[in-house]
Short mmCIF file of N, CA and C in Angstrom, two decimals:
data_model
loop_
_atom_site.label_atom_id
_atom_site.label_comp_id
_atom_site.label_asym_id
_atom_site.label_seq_id
_atom_site.Cartn_x
_atom_site.Cartn_y
_atom_site.Cartn_z
N UNK A 1 0.91 18.58 2.70
CA UNK A 1 0.12 19.32 3.66
C UNK A 1 -1.02 18.42 4.15
N UNK A 2 -1.15 18.30 5.43
CA UNK A 2 -2.18 17.47 6.02
C UNK A 2 -3.31 18.36 6.56
N UNK A 3 -4.52 18.00 6.24
CA UNK A 3 -5.68 18.75 6.73
C UNK A 3 -6.08 18.18 8.08
N UNK A 4 -6.17 19.05 9.09
CA UNK A 4 -6.47 18.59 10.45
C UNK A 4 -7.94 18.19 10.61
N UNK A 5 -8.84 18.90 9.94
CA UNK A 5 -10.27 18.64 10.07
C UNK A 5 -10.89 18.50 8.69
N UNK A 6 -10.72 17.36 8.02
CA UNK A 6 -11.21 17.23 6.65
C UNK A 6 -12.73 17.33 6.54
N UNK A 7 -13.44 16.89 7.54
CA UNK A 7 -14.91 16.97 7.49
C UNK A 7 -15.38 18.42 7.55
N UNK A 8 -14.73 19.21 8.38
CA UNK A 8 -15.07 20.63 8.48
C UNK A 8 -14.77 21.34 7.16
N UNK A 9 -13.65 21.04 6.55
CA UNK A 9 -13.29 21.65 5.27
C UNK A 9 -14.30 21.24 4.20
N UNK A 10 -14.64 19.96 4.18
CA UNK A 10 -15.62 19.48 3.20
C UNK A 10 -16.98 20.14 3.37
N UNK A 11 -17.44 20.24 4.61
CA UNK A 11 -18.73 20.89 4.86
C UNK A 11 -18.70 22.36 4.49
N UNK A 12 -17.60 23.04 4.74
CA UNK A 12 -17.47 24.46 4.38
C UNK A 12 -17.53 24.63 2.87
N UNK A 13 -16.83 23.77 2.15
CA UNK A 13 -16.84 23.85 0.69
C UNK A 13 -18.25 23.59 0.16
N UNK A 14 -18.95 22.63 0.73
CA UNK A 14 -20.33 22.36 0.30
C UNK A 14 -21.24 23.55 0.55
N UNK A 15 -21.08 24.23 1.68
CA UNK A 15 -21.88 25.42 1.97
C UNK A 15 -21.60 26.53 0.97
N UNK A 16 -20.34 26.71 0.62
CA UNK A 16 -19.97 27.76 -0.35
C UNK A 16 -20.58 27.45 -1.71
N UNK A 17 -20.48 26.21 -2.14
CA UNK A 17 -21.05 25.82 -3.43
C UNK A 17 -22.56 26.00 -3.42
N UNK A 18 -23.23 25.62 -2.33
CA UNK A 18 -24.68 25.79 -2.24
C UNK A 18 -25.07 27.26 -2.28
N UNK A 19 -24.29 28.12 -1.64
CA UNK A 19 -24.58 29.55 -1.66
C UNK A 19 -24.41 30.13 -3.06
N UNK A 20 -23.38 29.71 -3.76
CA UNK A 20 -23.17 30.18 -5.13
C UNK A 20 -24.30 29.70 -6.03
N UNK A 21 -24.66 28.44 -5.89
CA UNK A 21 -25.72 27.87 -6.71
C UNK A 21 -27.06 28.56 -6.43
N UNK A 22 -27.36 28.81 -5.17
CA UNK A 22 -28.60 29.48 -4.81
C UNK A 22 -28.67 30.92 -5.29
N UNK A 23 -27.55 31.62 -5.21
CA UNK A 23 -27.56 33.01 -5.65
C UNK A 23 -27.58 33.12 -7.17
N UNK A 24 -27.15 32.08 -7.86
CA UNK A 24 -27.13 32.15 -9.33
C UNK A 24 -28.55 32.24 -9.89
N UNK A 25 -29.53 31.65 -9.21
CA UNK A 25 -30.91 31.74 -9.69
C UNK A 25 -31.37 33.20 -9.68
N UNK A 26 -31.09 33.89 -8.60
CA UNK A 26 -31.51 35.29 -8.49
C UNK A 26 -30.81 36.13 -9.55
N UNK A 27 -29.52 35.91 -9.74
CA UNK A 27 -28.77 36.68 -10.74
C UNK A 27 -29.27 36.39 -12.15
N UNK A 28 -29.54 35.13 -12.47
CA UNK A 28 -30.04 34.78 -13.81
C UNK A 28 -31.42 35.40 -14.04
N UNK A 29 -32.24 35.45 -13.02
CA UNK A 29 -33.56 36.07 -13.14
C UNK A 29 -33.43 37.56 -13.44
N UNK A 30 -32.49 38.23 -12.77
CA UNK A 30 -32.28 39.65 -13.02
C UNK A 30 -31.74 39.89 -14.42
N UNK A 31 -30.83 39.04 -14.86
CA UNK A 31 -30.22 39.20 -16.19
C UNK A 31 -31.24 38.97 -17.29
N UNK A 32 -32.09 37.95 -17.14
CA UNK A 32 -33.09 37.69 -18.18
C UNK A 32 -34.16 38.77 -18.19
N UNK A 33 -34.47 39.35 -17.05
CA UNK A 33 -35.41 40.47 -17.03
C UNK A 33 -34.83 41.71 -17.70
N UNK A 34 -33.51 41.84 -17.70
CA UNK A 34 -32.86 42.95 -18.38
C UNK A 34 -32.71 42.69 -19.88
N UNK A 35 -33.14 41.53 -20.34
CA UNK A 35 -33.13 41.12 -21.74
C UNK A 35 -31.72 41.12 -22.34
N UNK A 36 -30.77 40.58 -21.58
CA UNK A 36 -29.41 40.42 -22.06
C UNK A 36 -29.36 39.20 -22.98
N UNK A 37 -28.66 39.26 -24.11
CA UNK A 37 -28.59 38.12 -25.02
C UNK A 37 -27.93 36.90 -24.37
N UNK A 38 -28.35 35.70 -24.81
CA UNK A 38 -27.85 34.46 -24.22
C UNK A 38 -26.34 34.32 -24.39
N UNK A 39 -25.81 34.75 -25.53
CA UNK A 39 -24.37 34.66 -25.75
C UNK A 39 -23.58 35.50 -24.77
N UNK A 40 -24.09 36.67 -24.43
CA UNK A 40 -23.41 37.53 -23.48
C UNK A 40 -23.48 36.94 -22.07
N UNK A 41 -24.61 36.35 -21.72
CA UNK A 41 -24.75 35.71 -20.41
C UNK A 41 -23.73 34.58 -20.28
N UNK A 42 -23.65 33.72 -21.30
CA UNK A 42 -22.71 32.61 -21.24
C UNK A 42 -21.27 33.09 -21.28
N UNK A 43 -21.00 34.15 -22.00
CA UNK A 43 -19.65 34.70 -22.03
C UNK A 43 -19.21 35.19 -20.66
N UNK A 44 -20.07 35.92 -19.99
CA UNK A 44 -19.74 36.41 -18.65
C UNK A 44 -19.58 35.27 -17.66
N UNK A 45 -20.47 34.27 -17.75
CA UNK A 45 -20.37 33.12 -16.85
C UNK A 45 -19.05 32.39 -17.06
N UNK A 46 -18.65 32.22 -18.32
CA UNK A 46 -17.38 31.56 -18.62
C UNK A 46 -16.19 32.35 -18.12
N UNK A 47 -16.24 33.66 -18.28
CA UNK A 47 -15.16 34.52 -17.81
C UNK A 47 -15.03 34.46 -16.28
N UNK A 48 -16.14 34.49 -15.59
CA UNK A 48 -16.12 34.40 -14.13
C UNK A 48 -15.59 33.04 -13.68
N UNK A 49 -16.06 31.97 -14.33
CA UNK A 49 -15.59 30.63 -13.98
C UNK A 49 -14.09 30.48 -14.24
N UNK A 50 -13.61 30.99 -15.37
CA UNK A 50 -12.19 30.91 -15.68
C UNK A 50 -11.37 31.71 -14.67
N UNK A 51 -11.88 32.82 -14.20
CA UNK A 51 -11.18 33.62 -13.20
C UNK A 51 -11.05 32.85 -11.89
N UNK A 52 -12.13 32.21 -11.46
CA UNK A 52 -12.08 31.41 -10.22
C UNK A 52 -11.13 30.24 -10.35
N UNK A 53 -11.16 29.57 -11.49
CA UNK A 53 -10.25 28.45 -11.70
C UNK A 53 -8.80 28.95 -11.67
N UNK A 54 -8.55 30.08 -12.30
CA UNK A 54 -7.21 30.66 -12.28
C UNK A 54 -6.75 31.01 -10.87
N UNK A 55 -7.65 31.54 -10.06
CA UNK A 55 -7.30 31.87 -8.67
C UNK A 55 -7.01 30.63 -7.84
N UNK A 56 -7.78 29.58 -8.09
CA UNK A 56 -7.62 28.36 -7.28
C UNK A 56 -6.35 27.61 -7.65
N UNK A 57 -6.04 27.50 -8.94
CA UNK A 57 -4.95 26.64 -9.37
C UNK A 57 -3.61 27.36 -9.58
N UNK A 58 -3.58 28.68 -9.50
CA UNK A 58 -2.30 29.36 -9.70
C UNK A 58 -1.95 30.19 -8.51
#
């Protein structure tokens, strides 16, 4: 499969990653204010990451 506009695809992916990274600060602030244990935070983050990886590669 050949990508017709690789620069556009690359820029779009960078924007998506920046949006996820930026929103993670707000979500982590809300979670720590709710006094959720660190193990549960990392567990949920791992589960979400594994789900995204599964969607992308399968």
